[in-house]
Amino acid sequence: MSTTAISIKRIRCESYESSLGISHSAPRLSWELEGDAVDWLQTKYTVRVIRGTDVEEASVETAQSTFVDWPSRPLQSRERVTIELRLTGSDGLDTAWKSFEIETGLIQREDWTAQLVGGEKQAQDGPKRPFRLRSSFLCPAEFRQARLYITAHGIYEPYINGIRVGEALLEPGWTDYRFMLRYGTHDVTDLVKRGETNTIGAWLGEGWYSGRLGFRDGVRNVYGTELGLLAQLEIDGKVVASTGEDWSWSYGNIVASELMDGETFDSQISDDWDSTESWNTVVDLPFPSEALVSAEAAPVHVMEQITAKSIATTPSGKTVVDFGQNFAGLLQILGEPSNKSGELVLRYAEVMEHGELGTRPLRAAKATDRIVLGGSVRGYRSKFTTHGFRYMEVTGWSDITVNDVVGLVISSLPRRTGYFECSHKLLNRLHQNVVYSTLANTISLPTDCPQRDERLGWTGDIQVFAPTLNFLFDSSGFLRDWLKDLYEAQKSLDGIVPIIVPTLPIENLQRASQAAWGDASAITPWDLYMSSGDTEVLRDQYPSMCLWLEEGVIRDPVTGLWTRDKPQLGDWLDPKAPPSLPGRGSTDPFLVADAYLVYVTRKVGLVAKVLGESAAAEKWDVEARRLLDAFHDNYVTRNNRLVSDSQSAFALLLHFDLVDPNKPDQRDVFSKRLEELVVRDFWQVATGFVGTPIILHTLVKHGMLHHAYRMLLARDCPSWLSPVLLGATTIWERWDSMLADGSINPGNMTSFNHYALGAVAEFLHSVVAGLSPLSPGWKTILIKPQPGGDLTWAKASHHSPYGLAECQWRIEAEQLFVTAVIPPNCTARVELPGVSEEVGSGIHDFNVPWVADARWPPEIVQPEFSRPVDKDWVRG
């Protein structure tokens, strides 16, 4: 018998978003379910692997439905198989069959017969002009399928018969090209003309491979000086076109295109792929030495279109288009300028300052596109550059309207998985700001910012933000690919985890061994394991974790803690630090570093335990206890005072559980002092880069929910809501990136699109709405909403590896109403006032008496308190 109450929604292999062109010969399978059957658990799965007429079938009695072993013999290159899957539930009924196709790419290097080819050698001390490469081939009259395998040293955009192939942007993305080069696989069956001669080609730009990277003047040619294309088109497995000596190259209508500076486009130059003019013989280049792999991460692609909201004239007479939302991506032109000659200049910025475009935060990034008029520009969008912007200043188009342009939000994240909403409109805007900053900083890799002369993969940023990222989006393939680069770079640097990945050949960046930043090697894989349930991510990264602790951490030879001979970033961007000195905060940076060291040593011991490495687990646990003793000797007095009397210091010790096990009252002393500091600072954020993501959780964990909510809802700067009240549509690098008088913060580091401080969204999901994983991969779920402040309702949902999980609550007439949605094959623990129970899958409603927190709102009790208090601060 079969059931309609449960169905298989989605099958997936490994962490690939697309199953076309995978690099795994024995990919593990996972499946997501949908349906509202109560207490449904999987007891068996039956899988068929169909190769033509060959059908293999196997049944496995297990509840496992994520990352199950490949059920057949290994796949070969180019092999396409059909998977059919059926599940049996605890009710004894079977689901309907679900089909899924997998096709491998070119798994072996020997599968590549193409050569790497390029154009003429260009100057190494400046930008390289993009160019086109092309060839032709005769297509057979009858065939089943056509595949294009393609990659480049540089950024490519492929075409067949003048039609763009696929929708991916900025391919192959930014990896450390010394070790790994991604290739794309495209189904071009419908693009080739049967029985005719076809044209295949690609645009090629410098991109990350040889373009300018990093701060100020940056560095060029990090990975090489010669741009090259590697392409192989196969029809029914036979190569009919591949890059080689029969290809030719030509410059086209893109005069210049740099990632940070912008693109120059000449509309007067033809873009005809079949023209016979100005095409030259290609130059052979050495075949790539790095590993050729298909990316588990999705390619950069358009996620959303943003229409222009208004057009204004500045005091200096400039025309500025406002899109109403700060984002990262591209501009696309929909109209045609009335003037048909001259030059159209487009300058981009995130903010306006005193009525003019605020470009100073861009530093050395020009962020300017130029279009030579004379031909059609309708439909134009840049190929090899991106911008972070809300505002666009236009010169040379006097009659532009809001309908003439559109913004394209781009990202490498494949799909949105997490949502949040509540009764407080400013918190909703804050959460939306987090989402847009997430998208802006996931263009090929996790970056710090998308607009200025930086856009680098700072390890510390993703270390604090990963739990939020993992909830909001399907990030498993994205982070797995990035972590591979981290480990490869680490091995080349004698165990040091560079503070940016991919690393750049800048000594103070490569060999700056930094706690919290380098600790991403251990913490981020664990966070990914918790969200995905994939033990292999721990197994793959465990050598990196050990290498970090054994060789990367530069230690004091006596204590084993961090040496004081090298500086630490510490609680970076503490709001009390001066704008010009963002590292001069309230907390001793070595206390921060050593707190992380104890915590991460414990974490690596836990990873070893999960992997079954019991001896290693014991070794790391013993080391963590020794380090904890040394930590207390260095930073804690006999009376339980800390050398840094700051919110971040106490939050780190409490959140990382660094209390002395021999002093049972120490935790209470620490939490009491933290409370005093929070009240002393009027519930404003007084923590920096590492303290801010944990401060609210620490307060709640230690019985101070009322203080957590007052800090969350504070409006005075520094606070999460102060930028929102100033009109922020993304998360700022500083709480005061924009000052109240409309001036940009004078500091040199002033970005209006940084996701790190947006890690507070994880608190919104797990505490305010009450939805979080209790075991890896959301197999068991915690439903524990903790209402506070003046909120009357909240809800969060997450598309987990098993299916949709959701928690929503509302308070009415002194009753708390909670609805929990638990996906099939999962269970949940429900913790509510007077309720603590385990439930299975399905929709569950709860109704319990609600008593408002008598401590709300917390107030300062001082006989001579003269600070004016905003009575409206708590309102939504």
JSON list of N, CA, C and O in Angstrom, two decimals, residues 754-785:
[
{"chain": "A", "resi": 754, "resn": "HIS", "atom": "N", "xyz": [28.21, 44.99, 5.46]},
{"chain": "A", "resi": 754, "resn": "HIS", "atom": "CA", "xyz": [29.01, 43.97, 6.13]},
{"chain": "A", "resi": 754, "resn": "HIS", "atom": "C", "xyz": [28.04, 43.05, 6.87]},
{"chain": "A", "resi": 754, "resn": "HIS", "atom": "O", "xyz": [27.19, 43.53, 7.60]},
{"chain": "A", "resi": 755, "resn": "TYR", "atom": "N", "xyz": [28.17, 41.75, 6.73]},
{"chain": "A", "resi": 755, "resn": "TYR", "atom": "CA", "xyz": [27.17, 40.90, 7.41]},
{"chain": "A", "resi": 755, "resn": "TYR", "atom": "C", "xyz": [27.53, 40.51, 8.83]},
{"chain": "A", "resi": 755, "resn": "TYR", "atom": "O", "xyz": [26.69, 40.00, 9.58]},
{"chain": "A", "resi": 756, "resn": "ALA", "atom": "N", "xyz": [28.76, 40.75, 9.29]},
{"chain": "A", "resi": 756, "resn": "ALA", "atom": "CA", "xyz": [29.21, 40.19, 10.57]},
{"chain": "A", "resi": 756, "resn": "ALA", "atom": "C", "xyz": [28.29, 40.57, 11.73]},
{"chain": "A", "resi": 756, "resn": "ALA", "atom": "O", "xyz": [27.88, 39.70, 12.51]},
{"chain": "A", "resi": 757, "resn": "LEU", "atom": "N", "xyz": [27.96, 41.85, 11.89]},
{"chain": "A", "resi": 757, "resn": "LEU", "atom": "CA", "xyz": [27.10, 42.26, 12.99]},
{"chain": "A", "resi": 757, "resn": "LEU", "atom": "C", "xyz": [25.67, 41.78, 12.80]},
{"chain": "A", "resi": 757, "resn": "LEU", "atom": "O", "xyz": [24.87, 41.83, 13.73]},
{"chain": "A", "resi": 758, "resn": "GLY", "atom": "N", "xyz": [25.36, 41.28, 11.61]},
{"chain": "A", "resi": 758, "resn": "GLY", "atom": "CA", "xyz": [24.04, 40.70, 11.37]},
{"chain": "A", "resi": 758, "resn": "GLY", "atom": "C", "xyz": [23.89, 39.30, 11.93]},
{"chain": "A", "resi": 758, "resn": "GLY", "atom": "O", "xyz": [22.82, 38.69, 11.79]},
{"chain": "A", "resi": 759, "resn": "ALA", "atom": "N", "xyz": [24.93, 38.81, 12.60]},
{"chain": "A", "resi": 759, "resn": "ALA", "atom": "CA", "xyz": [24.82, 37.50, 13.26]},
{"chain": "A", "resi": 759, "resn": "ALA", "atom": "C", "xyz": [23.72, 37.50, 14.31]},
{"chain": "A", "resi": 759, "resn": "ALA", "atom": "O", "xyz": [23.29, 36.42, 14.76]},
{"chain": "A", "resi": 760, "resn": "VAL", "atom": "N", "xyz": [23.22, 38.66, 14.67]},
{"chain": "A", "resi": 760, "resn": "VAL", "atom": "CA", "xyz": [22.10, 38.75, 15.62]},
{"chain": "A", "resi": 760, "resn": "VAL", "atom": "C", "xyz": [20.86, 38.05, 15.07]},
{"chain": "A", "resi": 760, "resn": "VAL", "atom": "O", "xyz": [19.97, 37.65, 15.84]},
{"chain": "A", "resi": 761, "resn": "ALA", "atom": "N", "xyz": [20.78, 37.86, 13.76]},
{"chain": "A", "resi": 761, "resn": "ALA", "atom": "CA", "xyz": [19.61, 37.18, 13.20]},
{"chain": "A", "resi": 761, "resn": "ALA", "atom": "C", "xyz": [19.47, 35.77, 13.74]},
{"chain": "A", "resi": 761, "resn": "ALA", "atom": "O", "xyz": [18.35, 35.25, 13.85]},
{"chain": "A", "resi": 762, "resn": "GLU", "atom": "N", "xyz": [20.59, 35.14, 14.09]},
{"chain": "A", "resi": 762, "resn": "GLU", "atom": "CA", "xyz": [20.50, 33.79, 14.66]},
{"chain": "A", "resi": 762, "resn": "GLU", "atom": "C", "xyz": [19.75, 33.83, 15.99]},
{"chain": "A", "resi": 762, "resn": "GLU", "atom": "O", "xyz": [19.01, 32.90, 16.32]},
{"chain": "A", "resi": 763, "resn": "PHE", "atom": "N", "xyz": [19.90, 34.91, 16.74]},
{"chain": "A", "resi": 763, "resn": "PHE", "atom": "CA", "xyz": [19.14, 35.10, 17.97]},
{"chain": "A", "resi": 763, "resn": "PHE", "atom": "C", "xyz": [17.66, 35.27, 17.67]},
{"chain": "A", "resi": 763, "resn": "PHE", "atom": "O", "xyz": [16.80, 34.73, 18.38]},
{"chain": "A", "resi": 764, "resn": "LEU", "atom": "N", "xyz": [17.35, 35.99, 16.61]},
{"chain": "A", "resi": 764, "resn": "LEU", "atom": "CA", "xyz": [15.95, 36.16, 16.22]},
{"chain": "A", "resi": 764, "resn": "LEU", "atom": "C", "xyz": [15.32, 34.82, 15.88]},
{"chain": "A", "resi": 764, "resn": "LEU", "atom": "O", "xyz": [14.17, 34.53, 16.25]},
{"chain": "A", "resi": 765, "resn": "HIS", "atom": "N", "xyz": [16.07, 33.97, 15.18]},
{"chain": "A", "resi": 765, "resn": "HIS", "atom": "CA", "xyz": [15.54, 32.67, 14.78]},
{"chain": "A", "resi": 765, "resn": "HIS", "atom": "C", "xyz": [15.35, 31.74, 15.98]},
{"chain": "A", "resi": 765, "resn": "HIS", "atom": "O", "xyz": [14.29, 31.13, 16.15]},
{"chain": "A", "resi": 766, "resn": "SER", "atom": "N", "xyz": [16.39, 31.62, 16.79]},
{"chain": "A", "resi": 766, "resn": "SER", "atom": "CA", "xyz": [16.42, 30.57, 17.81]},
{"chain": "A", "resi": 766, "resn": "SER", "atom": "C", "xyz": [15.79, 30.97, 19.13]},
{"chain": "A", "resi": 766, "resn": "SER", "atom": "O", "xyz": [15.24, 30.12, 19.84]},
{"chain": "A", "resi": 767, "resn": "VAL", "atom": "N", "xyz": [15.85, 32.25, 19.49]},
{"chain": "A", "resi": 767, "resn": "VAL", "atom": "CA", "xyz": [15.33, 32.69, 20.78]},
{"chain": "A", "resi": 767, "resn": "VAL", "atom": "C", "xyz": [14.00, 33.42, 20.61]},
{"chain": "A", "resi": 767, "resn": "VAL", "atom": "O", "xyz": [13.01, 33.06, 21.25]},
{"chain": "A", "resi": 768, "resn": "VAL", "atom": "N", "xyz": [13.99, 34.44, 19.79]},
{"chain": "A", "resi": 768, "resn": "VAL", "atom": "CA", "xyz": [12.75, 35.20, 19.63]},
{"chain": "A", "resi": 768, "resn": "VAL", "atom": "C", "xyz": [11.66, 34.31, 19.02]},
{"chain": "A", "resi": 768, "resn": "VAL", "atom": "O", "xyz": [10.56, 34.20, 19.56]},
{"chain": "A", "resi": 769, "resn": "ALA", "atom": "N", "xyz": [11.97, 33.67, 17.90]},
{"chain": "A", "resi": 769, "resn": "ALA", "atom": "CA", "xyz": [10.97, 32.79, 17.28]},
{"chain": "A", "resi": 769, "resn": "ALA", "atom": "C", "xyz": [10.99, 31.38, 17.88]},
{"chain": "A", "resi": 769, "resn": "ALA", "atom": "O", "xyz": [9.97, 30.70, 17.87]},
{"chain": "A", "resi": 770, "resn": "GLY", "atom": "N", "xyz": [12.15, 30.94, 18.37]},
{"chain": "A", "resi": 770, "resn": "GLY", "atom": "CA", "xyz": [12.21, 29.67, 19.07]},
{"chain": "A", "resi": 770, "resn": "GLY", "atom": "C", "xyz": [12.44, 28.45, 18.22]},
{"chain": "A", "resi": 770, "resn": "GLY", "atom": "O", "xyz": [11.99, 27.35, 18.56]},
{"chain": "A", "resi": 771, "resn": "LEU", "atom": "N", "xyz": [13.18, 28.60, 17.10]},
{"chain": "A", "resi": 771, "resn": "LEU", "atom": "CA", "xyz": [13.41, 27.47, 16.19]},
{"chain": "A", "resi": 771, "resn": "LEU", "atom": "C", "xyz": [14.90, 27.28, 15.99]},
{"chain": "A", "resi": 771, "resn": "LEU", "atom": "O", "xyz": [15.60, 28.19, 15.54]},
{"chain": "A", "resi": 772, "resn": "SER", "atom": "N", "xyz": [15.39, 26.08, 16.32]},
{"chain": "A", "resi": 772, "resn": "SER", "atom": "CA", "xyz": [16.82, 25.80, 16.15]},
{"chain": "A", "resi": 772, "resn": "SER", "atom": "C", "xyz": [17.04, 24.29, 16.10]},
{"chain": "A", "resi": 772, "resn": "SER", "atom": "O", "xyz": [16.20, 23.52, 16.57]},
{"chain": "A", "resi": 773, "resn": "PRO", "atom": "N", "xyz": [18.18, 23.85, 15.52]},
{"chain": "A", "resi": 773, "resn": "PRO", "atom": "CA", "xyz": [18.48, 22.41, 15.51]},
{"chain": "A", "resi": 773, "resn": "PRO", "atom": "C", "xyz": [18.96, 21.96, 16.88]},
{"chain": "A", "resi": 773, "resn": "PRO", "atom": "O", "xyz": [19.75, 22.65, 17.53]},
{"chain": "A", "resi": 774, "resn": "LEU", "atom": "N", "xyz": [18.50, 20.81, 17.29]},
{"chain": "A", "resi": 774, "resn": "LEU", "atom": "CA", "xyz": [18.96, 20.24, 18.56]},
{"chain": "A", "resi": 774, "resn": "LEU", "atom": "C", "xyz": [20.02, 19.18, 18.33]},
{"chain": "A", "resi": 774, "resn": "LEU", "atom": "O", "xyz": [20.83, 18.90, 19.21]},
{"chain": "A", "resi": 775, "resn": "SER", "atom": "N", "xyz": [20.03, 18.60, 17.14]},
{"chain": "A", "resi": 775, "resn": "SER", "atom": "CA", "xyz": [21.07, 17.65, 16.77]},
{"chain": "A", "resi": 775, "resn": "SER", "atom": "C", "xyz": [21.49, 17.95, 15.34]},
{"chain": "A", "resi": 775, "resn": "SER", "atom": "O", "xyz": [20.79, 18.67, 14.61]},
{"chain": "A", "resi": 776, "resn": "PRO", "atom": "N", "xyz": [22.63, 17.42, 14.91]},
{"chain": "A", "resi": 776, "resn": "PRO", "atom": "CA", "xyz": [23.14, 17.76, 13.57]},
{"chain": "A", "resi": 776, "resn": "PRO", "atom": "C", "xyz": [22.13, 17.50, 12.46]},
{"chain": "A", "resi": 776, "resn": "PRO", "atom": "O", "xyz": [21.47, 16.46, 12.43]},
{"chain": "A", "resi": 777, "resn": "GLY", "atom": "N", "xyz": [22.05, 18.48, 11.54]},
{"chain": "A", "resi": 777, "resn": "GLY", "atom": "CA", "xyz": [21.19, 18.32, 10.38]},
{"chain": "A", "resi": 777, "resn": "GLY", "atom": "C", "xyz": [19.72, 18.48, 10.64]},
{"chain": "A", "resi": 777, "resn": "GLY", "atom": "O", "xyz": [18.90, 18.13, 9.78]},
{"chain": "A", "resi": 778, "resn": "TRP", "atom": "N", "xyz": [19.32, 18.95, 11.83]},
{"chain": "A", "resi": 778, "resn": "TRP", "atom": "CA", "xyz": [17.92, 19.15, 12.18]},
{"chain": "A", "resi": 778, "resn": "TRP", "atom": "C", "xyz": [17.16, 17.84, 12.33]},
{"chain": "A", "resi": 778, "resn": "TRP", "atom": "O", "xyz": [15.93, 17.81, 12.24]},
{"chain": "A", "resi": 779, "resn": "LYS", "atom": "N", "xyz": [17.87, 16.75, 12.62]},
{"chain": "A", "resi": 779, "resn": "LYS", "atom": "CA", "xyz": [17.17, 15.49, 12.86]},
{"chain": "A", "resi": 779, "resn": "LYS", "atom": "C", "xyz": [16.26, 15.61, 14.08]},
{"chain": "A", "resi": 779, "resn": "LYS", "atom": "O", "xyz": [15.15, 15.08, 14.09]},
{"chain": "A", "resi": 780, "resn": "THR", "atom": "N", "xyz": [16.74, 16.27, 15.10]},
{"chain": "A", "resi": 780, "resn": "THR", "atom": "CA", "xyz": [15.88, 16.66, 16.22]},
{"chain": "A", "resi": 780, "resn": "THR", "atom": "C", "xyz": [15.91, 18.17, 16.31]},
{"chain": "A", "resi": 780, "resn": "THR", "atom": "O", "xyz": [16.94, 18.81, 16.07]},
{"chain": "A", "resi": 781, "resn": "ILE", "atom": "N", "xyz": [14.78, 18.75, 16.67]},
{"chain": "A", "resi": 781, "resn": "ILE", "atom": "CA", "xyz": [14.58, 20.19, 16.59]},
{"chain": "A", "resi": 781, "resn": "ILE", "atom": "C", "xyz": [14.18, 20.70, 17.97]},
{"chain": "A", "resi": 781, "resn": "ILE", "atom": "O", "xyz": [13.47, 20.02, 18.71]},
{"chain": "A", "resi": 782, "resn": "LEU", "atom": "N", "xyz": [14.63, 21.89, 18.29]},
{"chain": "A", "resi": 782, "resn": "LEU", "atom": "CA", "xyz": [14.22, 22.53, 19.53]},
{"chain": "A", "resi": 782, "resn": "LEU", "atom": "C", "xyz": [13.18, 23.60, 19.22]},
{"chain": "A", "resi": 782, "resn": "LEU", "atom": "O", "xyz": [13.43, 24.52, 18.44]},
{"chain": "A", "resi": 783, "resn": "ILE", "atom": "N", "xyz": [12.03, 23.47, 19.83]},
{"chain": "A", "resi": 783, "resn": "ILE", "atom": "CA", "xyz": [10.97, 24.48, 19.76]},
{"chain": "A", "resi": 783, "resn": "ILE", "atom": "C", "xyz": [10.93, 25.15, 21.12]},
{"chain": "A", "resi": 783, "resn": "ILE", "atom": "O", "xyz": [10.43, 24.61, 22.10]},
{"chain": "A", "resi": 784, "resn": "LYS", "atom": "N", "xyz": [11.49, 26.35, 21.20]},
{"chain": "A", "resi": 784, "resn": "LYS", "atom": "CA", "xyz": [11.59, 27.04, 22.48]},
{"chain": "A", "resi": 784, "resn": "LYS", "atom": "C", "xyz": [11.50, 28.56, 22.28]},
{"chain": "A", "resi": 784, "resn": "LYS", "atom": "O", "xyz": [12.49, 29.28, 22.43]},
{"chain": "A", "resi": 785, "resn": "PRO", "atom": "N", "xyz": [10.33, 29.06, 21.95]},
{"chain": "A", "resi": 785, "resn": "PRO", "atom": "CA", "xyz": [10.20, 30.51, 21.84]},
{"chain": "A", "resi": 785, "resn": "PRO", "atom": "C", "xyz": [10.30, 31.15, 23.22]},
{"chain": "A", "resi": 785, "resn": "PRO", "atom": "O", "xyz": [9.77, 30.64, 24.20]}
]
